[in-house]
mmCIF file of C-alpha atoms in Angstrom:
data_model
loop_
_atom_site.group_PDB
_atom_site.id
_atom_site.type_symbol
_atom_site.label_atom_id
_atom_site.label_comp_id
_atom_site.label_asym_id
_atom_site.label_seq_id
_atom_site.Cartn_x
_atom_site.Cartn_y
_atom_site.Cartn_z
ATOM 1 C CA UNK A 15 45.604 11.935 130.971
ATOM 2 C CA UNK A 16 46.104 10.720 127.375
ATOM 3 C CA UNK A 17 49.042 13.027 127.107
ATOM 4 C CA UNK A 18 50.497 11.077 129.875
ATOM 5 C CA UNK A 19 50.998 7.913 127.289
ATOM 6 C CA UNK A 20 51.656 9.800 124.713
ATOM 7 C CA UNK A 21 55.138 11.192 126.902
ATOM 8 C CA UNK A 22 55.295 7.913 128.284
ATOM 9 C CA UNK A 23 56.196 6.106 125.515
ATOM 10 C CA UNK A 24 57.520 8.677 123.254
ATOM 11 C CA UNK A 25 60.175 8.407 126.021
ATOM 12 C CA UNK A 26 60.487 4.307 125.541
ATOM 13 C CA UNK A 27 61.114 4.697 122.719
ATOM 14 C CA UNK A 28 63.551 7.583 122.690
ATOM 15 C CA UNK A 29 65.252 4.913 125.498
ATOM 16 C CA UNK A 30 64.955 1.847 122.187
ATOM 17 C CA UNK A 31 66.777 4.380 120.045
ATOM 18 C CA UNK A 32 70.007 4.148 122.580
ATOM 19 C CA UNK A 33 69.719 1.019 123.358
ATOM 20 C CA UNK A 34 70.307 0.199 119.324
ATOM 21 C CA UNK A 35 73.179 2.389 119.489
ATOM 22 C CA UNK A 36 74.625 0.766 122.397
ATOM 23 C CA UNK A 37 74.041 -2.963 120.219
ATOM 24 C CA UNK A 38 75.582 -0.794 117.079
ATOM 25 C CA UNK A 39 78.901 -0.101 118.859
ATOM 26 C CA UNK A 40 79.301 -3.594 121.009
ATOM 27 C CA UNK A 41 78.608 -5.040 117.234
ATOM 28 C CA UNK A 42 81.984 -3.411 116.090
ATOM 29 C CA UNK A 43 83.967 -3.304 118.495
ATOM 30 C CA UNK A 44 86.150 -5.288 116.632
ATOM 31 C CA UNK A 45 86.238 -3.092 113.297
ATOM 32 C CA UNK A 46 88.520 -1.828 112.754
ATOM 33 C CA UNK A 47 88.570 2.417 112.395
ATOM 34 C CA UNK A 48 85.393 2.295 114.210
ATOM 35 C CA UNK A 49 84.017 5.599 115.156
ATOM 36 C CA UNK A 50 81.620 5.180 118.878
ATOM 37 C CA UNK A 51 77.655 7.204 118.139
ATOM 38 C CA UNK A 52 76.814 9.876 120.218
ATOM 39 C CA UNK A 53 73.276 9.530 121.343
ATOM 40 C CA UNK A 54 71.303 13.186 122.109
ATOM 41 C CA UNK A 55 68.059 13.744 123.518
ATOM 42 C CA UNK A 56 65.922 16.520 123.760
ATOM 43 C CA UNK A 57 62.212 17.106 125.145
ATOM 44 C CA UNK A 58 59.416 17.097 122.732
ATOM 45 C CA UNK A 59 57.164 20.299 122.704
ATOM 46 C CA UNK A 60 55.943 21.727 125.556
ATOM 47 C CA UNK A 61 52.342 23.908 126.829
ATOM 48 C CA UNK A 62 50.156 25.015 129.154
ATOM 49 C CA UNK A 63 48.117 23.628 131.701
ATOM 50 C CA UNK A 64 45.973 25.576 131.455
ATOM 51 C CA UNK A 65 43.429 27.418 133.666
ATOM 52 C CA UNK A 66 41.673 24.644 133.978
ATOM 53 C CA UNK A 67 43.690 22.512 135.680
ATOM 54 C CA UNK A 68 44.143 25.557 138.283
ATOM 55 C CA UNK A 69 48.293 25.782 137.597
ATOM 56 C CA UNK A 70 48.175 28.136 134.625
ATOM 57 C CA UNK A 71 51.449 28.767 135.082
ATOM 58 C CA UNK A 72 53.137 25.631 134.704
ATOM 59 C CA UNK A 73 53.885 24.295 131.013
ATOM 60 C CA UNK A 74 53.406 20.236 131.011
ATOM 61 C CA UNK A 75 56.094 18.093 127.885
ATOM 62 C CA UNK A 76 54.766 15.801 125.362
ATOM 63 C CA UNK A 77 58.092 13.554 126.808
ATOM 64 C CA UNK A 78 61.465 13.058 124.131
ATOM 65 C CA UNK A 79 63.336 11.715 122.046
ATOM 66 C CA UNK A 80 66.706 10.895 121.125
ATOM 67 C CA UNK A 81 68.690 10.807 117.628
ATOM 68 C CA UNK A 82 72.753 9.794 117.032
ATOM 69 C CA UNK A 83 73.835 13.656 116.761
ATOM 70 C CA UNK A 84 77.336 12.428 115.942
ATOM 71 C CA UNK A 85 81.075 10.068 116.506
ATOM 72 C CA UNK A 86 83.223 10.054 118.817
ATOM 73 C CA UNK A 87 86.253 11.208 117.971
ATOM 74 C CA UNK A 88 88.636 9.588 120.511
ATOM 75 C CA UNK A 89 91.441 8.079 118.896
ATOM 76 C CA UNK A 90 91.654 4.556 119.061
ATOM 77 C CA UNK A 91 93.853 2.058 120.796
ATOM 78 C CA UNK A 92 96.602 1.791 117.743
ATOM 79 C CA UNK A 93 97.070 -2.788 117.039
ATOM 80 C CA UNK A 94 100.101 -3.354 116.118
ATOM 81 C CA UNK A 95 99.753 -6.054 113.108
ATOM 82 C CA UNK A 96 103.401 -6.488 110.401
ATOM 83 C CA UNK A 97 102.056 -5.585 107.988
ATOM 84 C CA UNK A 98 102.787 -4.112 105.317
ATOM 85 C CA UNK A 99 99.752 -2.717 103.883
ATOM 86 C CA UNK A 100 97.324 -2.068 106.986
ATOM 87 C CA UNK A 101 97.786 1.356 107.908
ATOM 88 C CA UNK A 102 96.320 3.362 111.252
ATOM 89 C CA UNK A 103 95.317 6.722 111.501
ATOM 90 C CA UNK A 104 96.767 9.145 114.292
ATOM 91 C CA UNK A 105 95.193 12.349 114.698
ATOM 92 C CA UNK A 106 91.803 13.544 112.980
ATOM 93 C CA UNK A 107 91.298 12.601 109.079
ATOM 94 C CA UNK A 108 89.754 9.686 106.469
ATOM 95 C CA UNK A 109 91.433 7.825 103.258
ATOM 96 C CA UNK A 110 89.237 8.503 100.895
ATOM 97 C CA UNK A 111 87.835 5.797 98.709
ATOM 98 C CA UNK A 112 86.432 5.301 95.139
ATOM 99 C CA UNK A 113 82.895 2.870 95.535
ATOM 100 C CA UNK A 114 81.324 1.006 92.757
ATOM 101 C CA UNK A 115 78.744 3.780 92.194
ATOM 102 C CA UNK A 116 81.657 5.967 91.141
ATOM 103 C CA UNK A 117 80.668 7.865 95.031
ATOM 104 C CA UNK A 118 83.965 8.399 96.849
ATOM 105 C CA UNK A 119 83.468 6.945 100.730
ATOM 106 C CA UNK A 120 85.389 8.168 103.747
ATOM 107 C CA UNK A 121 86.565 5.636 106.129
ATOM 108 C CA UNK A 122 89.585 5.559 109.109
ATOM 109 C CA UNK A 123 89.982 1.220 108.636
ATOM 110 C CA UNK A 124 93.230 1.179 107.327
ATOM 111 C CA UNK A 125 93.126 -2.615 106.128
ATOM 112 C CA UNK A 126 93.974 -1.689 102.306
ATOM 113 C CA UNK A 127 94.961 -4.547 99.975
ATOM 114 C CA UNK A 128 96.856 -4.767 95.839
ATOM 115 C CA UNK A 129 94.231 -6.294 93.776
ATOM 116 C CA UNK A 130 94.876 -7.813 89.811
ATOM 117 C CA UNK A 131 95.379 -4.625 88.088
ATOM 118 C CA UNK A 132 98.554 -3.497 91.415
ATOM 119 C CA UNK A 133 95.414 -0.563 92.982
ATOM 120 C CA UNK A 134 95.829 -0.636 96.638
ATOM 121 C CA UNK A 135 91.787 -0.850 97.196
ATOM 122 C CA UNK A 136 90.526 -1.461 100.972
ATOM 123 C CA UNK A 137 89.122 -4.386 102.222
ATOM 124 C CA UNK A 138 86.422 -4.276 100.584
ATOM 125 C CA UNK A 139 88.174 -3.653 96.980
ATOM 126 C CA UNK A 140 87.918 -0.084 96.590
ATOM 127 C CA UNK A 141 90.382 1.542 95.511
ATOM 128 C CA UNK A 142 92.044 4.981 96.938
ATOM 129 C CA UNK A 143 91.395 7.838 95.883
ATOM 130 C CA UNK A 144 93.717 9.698 95.060
ATOM 131 C CA UNK A 145 94.615 6.065 92.496
ATOM 132 C CA UNK A 146 97.392 4.383 93.610
ATOM 133 C CA UNK A 147 99.487 1.748 91.686
ATOM 134 C CA UNK A 148 102.387 -0.102 92.472
ATOM 135 C CA UNK A 149 104.636 -0.679 89.127
ATOM 136 C CA UNK A 150 104.647 -4.245 87.994
ATOM 137 C CA UNK A 151 106.708 -6.656 90.059
ATOM 138 C CA UNK A 152 107.100 -4.874 93.126
ATOM 139 C CA UNK A 153 105.942 -6.960 96.107
ATOM 140 C CA UNK A 154 103.147 -4.831 98.248
ATOM 141 C CA UNK A 155 105.296 -6.938 101.525
ATOM 142 C CA UNK A 156 108.059 -4.879 100.723
ATOM 143 C CA UNK A 157 106.963 -1.661 100.248
ATOM 144 C CA UNK A 158 107.267 1.197 102.848
ATOM 145 C CA UNK A 159 104.875 3.617 103.613
ATOM 146 C CA UNK A 160 106.026 7.110 105.529
ATOM 147 C CA UNK A 161 104.563 8.745 107.967
ATOM 148 C CA UNK A 162 103.790 10.700 106.261
ATOM 149 C CA UNK A 163 101.864 8.742 103.441
ATOM 150 C CA UNK A 164 104.585 8.269 101.223
ATOM 151 C CA UNK A 165 104.995 5.278 99.733
ATOM 152 C CA UNK A 166 108.282 3.995 98.448
ATOM 153 C CA UNK A 167 109.155 0.978 97.210
ATOM 154 C CA UNK A 168 113.731 0.653 97.348
ATOM 155 C CA UNK A 169 114.622 4.137 96.671
ATOM 156 C CA UNK A 170 111.606 5.001 94.261
ATOM 157 C CA UNK A 171 108.485 7.308 95.728
ATOM 158 C CA UNK A 172 105.031 5.573 94.290
ATOM 159 C CA UNK A 173 102.511 7.855 95.074
ATOM 160 C CA UNK A 174 101.130 9.412 98.630
ATOM 161 C CA UNK A 175 98.483 7.737 101.330
ATOM 162 C CA UNK A 176 95.930 11.237 101.695
ATOM 163 C CA UNK A 177 94.531 11.824 104.117
ATOM 164 C CA UNK A 178 91.364 14.342 104.228
ATOM 165 C CA UNK A 179 89.227 15.617 106.995
ATOM 166 C CA UNK A 180 85.809 17.881 106.727
ATOM 167 C CA UNK A 181 84.867 20.929 109.021
ATOM 168 C CA UNK A 182 82.102 19.547 110.629
ATOM 169 C CA UNK A 183 82.849 15.946 110.931
ATOM 170 C CA UNK A 184 79.529 14.682 113.076
ATOM 171 C CA UNK A 185 78.186 16.062 109.411
ATOM 172 C CA UNK A 186 78.484 13.070 107.945
ATOM 173 C CA UNK A 187 76.228 10.381 106.515
ATOM 174 C CA UNK A 188 77.589 7.108 107.909
ATOM 175 C CA UNK A 189 77.114 4.622 104.755
ATOM 176 C CA UNK A 190 77.894 2.008 107.238
ATOM 177 C CA UNK A 191 81.184 -0.431 107.317
ATOM 178 C CA UNK A 192 83.533 2.870 109.393
ATOM 179 C CA UNK A 193 82.044 3.914 105.581
ATOM 180 C CA UNK A 194 81.211 7.531 105.278
ATOM 181 C CA UNK A 195 79.487 10.283 103.344
ATOM 182 C CA UNK A 196 80.754 14.128 102.360
ATOM 183 C CA UNK A 197 77.249 16.050 103.147
ATOM 184 C CA UNK A 198 76.363 19.897 102.917
ATOM 185 C CA UNK A 199 76.628 19.797 106.784
ATOM 186 C CA UNK A 200 79.798 18.739 106.733
ATOM 187 C CA UNK A 201 81.777 20.575 104.244
ATOM 188 C CA UNK A 202 84.139 19.874 101.056
ATOM 189 C CA UNK A 203 86.214 17.732 102.153
ATOM 190 C CA UNK A 204 89.979 19.449 102.813
ATOM 191 C CA UNK A 205 93.641 18.459 103.600
ATOM 192 C CA UNK A 206 93.650 16.654 107.101
ATOM 193 C CA UNK A 207 96.626 18.386 109.180
ATOM 194 C CA UNK A 208 97.794 17.613 112.387
ATOM 195 C CA UNK A 209 97.657 14.195 110.847
ATOM 196 C CA UNK A 210 99.994 10.727 110.954
ATOM 197 C CA UNK A 211 100.377 7.370 109.534
ATOM 198 C CA UNK A 212 101.464 4.832 111.286
ATOM 199 C CA UNK A 213 102.916 1.298 109.034
ATOM 200 C CA UNK A 214 102.009 -1.939 109.791
ATOM 201 C CA UNK A 215 99.218 -1.163 112.382
ATOM 202 C CA UNK A 216 95.211 -0.862 112.656
ATOM 203 C CA UNK A 217 93.758 1.293 114.615
ATOM 204 C CA UNK A 218 90.534 -0.276 116.488
ATOM 205 C CA UNK A 219 87.909 1.317 117.814
ATOM 206 C CA UNK A 220 87.723 4.194 119.828
ATOM 207 C CA UNK A 221 84.084 2.085 121.464
ATOM 208 C CA UNK A 222 84.466 2.275 125.662
ATOM 209 C CA UNK A 223 82.872 -0.739 126.508
ATOM 210 C CA UNK A 224 82.188 0.438 130.417
ATOM 211 C CA UNK A 225 81.014 2.851 129.764
ATOM 212 C CA UNK A 226 78.344 1.928 127.010
ATOM 213 C CA UNK A 227 77.381 -0.484 129.419
ATOM 214 C CA UNK A 228 77.098 2.533 132.055
ATOM 215 C CA UNK A 229 74.697 3.595 129.628
ATOM 216 C CA UNK A 230 73.204 1.482 128.991
ATOM 217 C CA UNK A 231 71.939 0.626 132.763
ATOM 218 C CA UNK A 232 70.411 4.022 132.772
ATOM 219 C CA UNK A 233 68.516 3.350 129.364
ATOM 220 C CA UNK A 234 67.070 0.019 131.109
ATOM 221 C CA UNK A 235 66.098 1.701 133.913
ATOM 222 C CA UNK A 236 64.520 5.108 132.429
ATOM 223 C CA UNK A 237 63.019 2.495 129.635
ATOM 224 C CA UNK A 238 61.619 0.429 132.755
ATOM 225 C CA UNK A 239 59.635 3.784 134.663
ATOM 226 C CA UNK A 240 58.530 4.604 131.120
ATOM 227 C CA UNK A 241 56.785 1.921 130.871
ATOM 228 C CA UNK A 242 55.455 1.553 134.581
ATOM 229 C CA UNK A 243 53.681 5.198 133.868
ATOM 230 C CA UNK A 244 52.525 3.850 130.614
ATOM 231 C CA UNK A 245 50.787 0.468 133.030
ATOM 232 C CA UNK A 246 49.850 3.930 136.005
ATOM 233 C CA UNK A 247 47.664 5.615 133.556
ATOM 234 C CA UNK A 248 46.342 2.388 131.871
ATOM 235 C CA UNK A 249 45.286 1.615 134.814
ATOM 236 C CA UNK A 250 44.165 5.745 136.001
ATOM 237 C CA UNK A 251 41.381 5.463 132.626
ATOM 238 C CA UNK A 252 40.041 2.232 134.136
ATOM 239 C CA UNK A 253 39.572 3.833 136.751
ATOM 240 C CA UNK A 254 37.976 5.875 135.470
ATOM 241 C CA UNK A 255 35.645 4.251 132.926
ATOM 242 C CA UNK A 256 34.424 2.478 136.250
ATOM 243 C CA UNK A 257 33.680 5.806 137.495
ATOM 244 C CA UNK A 258 31.397 7.529 134.628
ATOM 245 C CA UNK A 259 29.215 4.149 134.323
#
């Protein structure tokens, strides 16, 4: 009987993880380049019911668990901004930036800016990798960024915005603020293929609000059912305790 309690409790915890993922997605609807989370469910350990149950061939489960298994790689809507340092990535790939601790982060958020040293950075001030520096006196509003990432001022090519990808993007480590880190599971970065850059635009979040609302309703129903199962199990335990007395 206690096993039923544990199974129902694990089901509630699994649905709570689903709620948390949906809440995070909803909070990032307006975050450029945000990729929606994908939650997976799996059964926990099964064991034989045993001969005492009268049905030795029946396996009883220990409940379920859930975890974030990756991100949605659907293309977010392209939103024109008209700002010269806004870039939208069309297709797979990420921009690389060097963070304050020296590590490399990957992001699809193309909100760029220029720091006091003339370096092009992301919105948090982390410089791009490889570094891209505007010559002194260059007006950032007048630069042109080609679809292949070439950055041009007048007739001069300043550098290039490099897009990279990894063999297993689902294995990237999310660090918050639409930033990811490479892991052993994701594999090392390599030049992205089949991608292009659109200047004066940003890629919107790819969160599907309608789908998330449907998932949330189903998760709420499952959570309530598991909660009721715990109440029924508790009532049965009380009855069994009274009979024993």
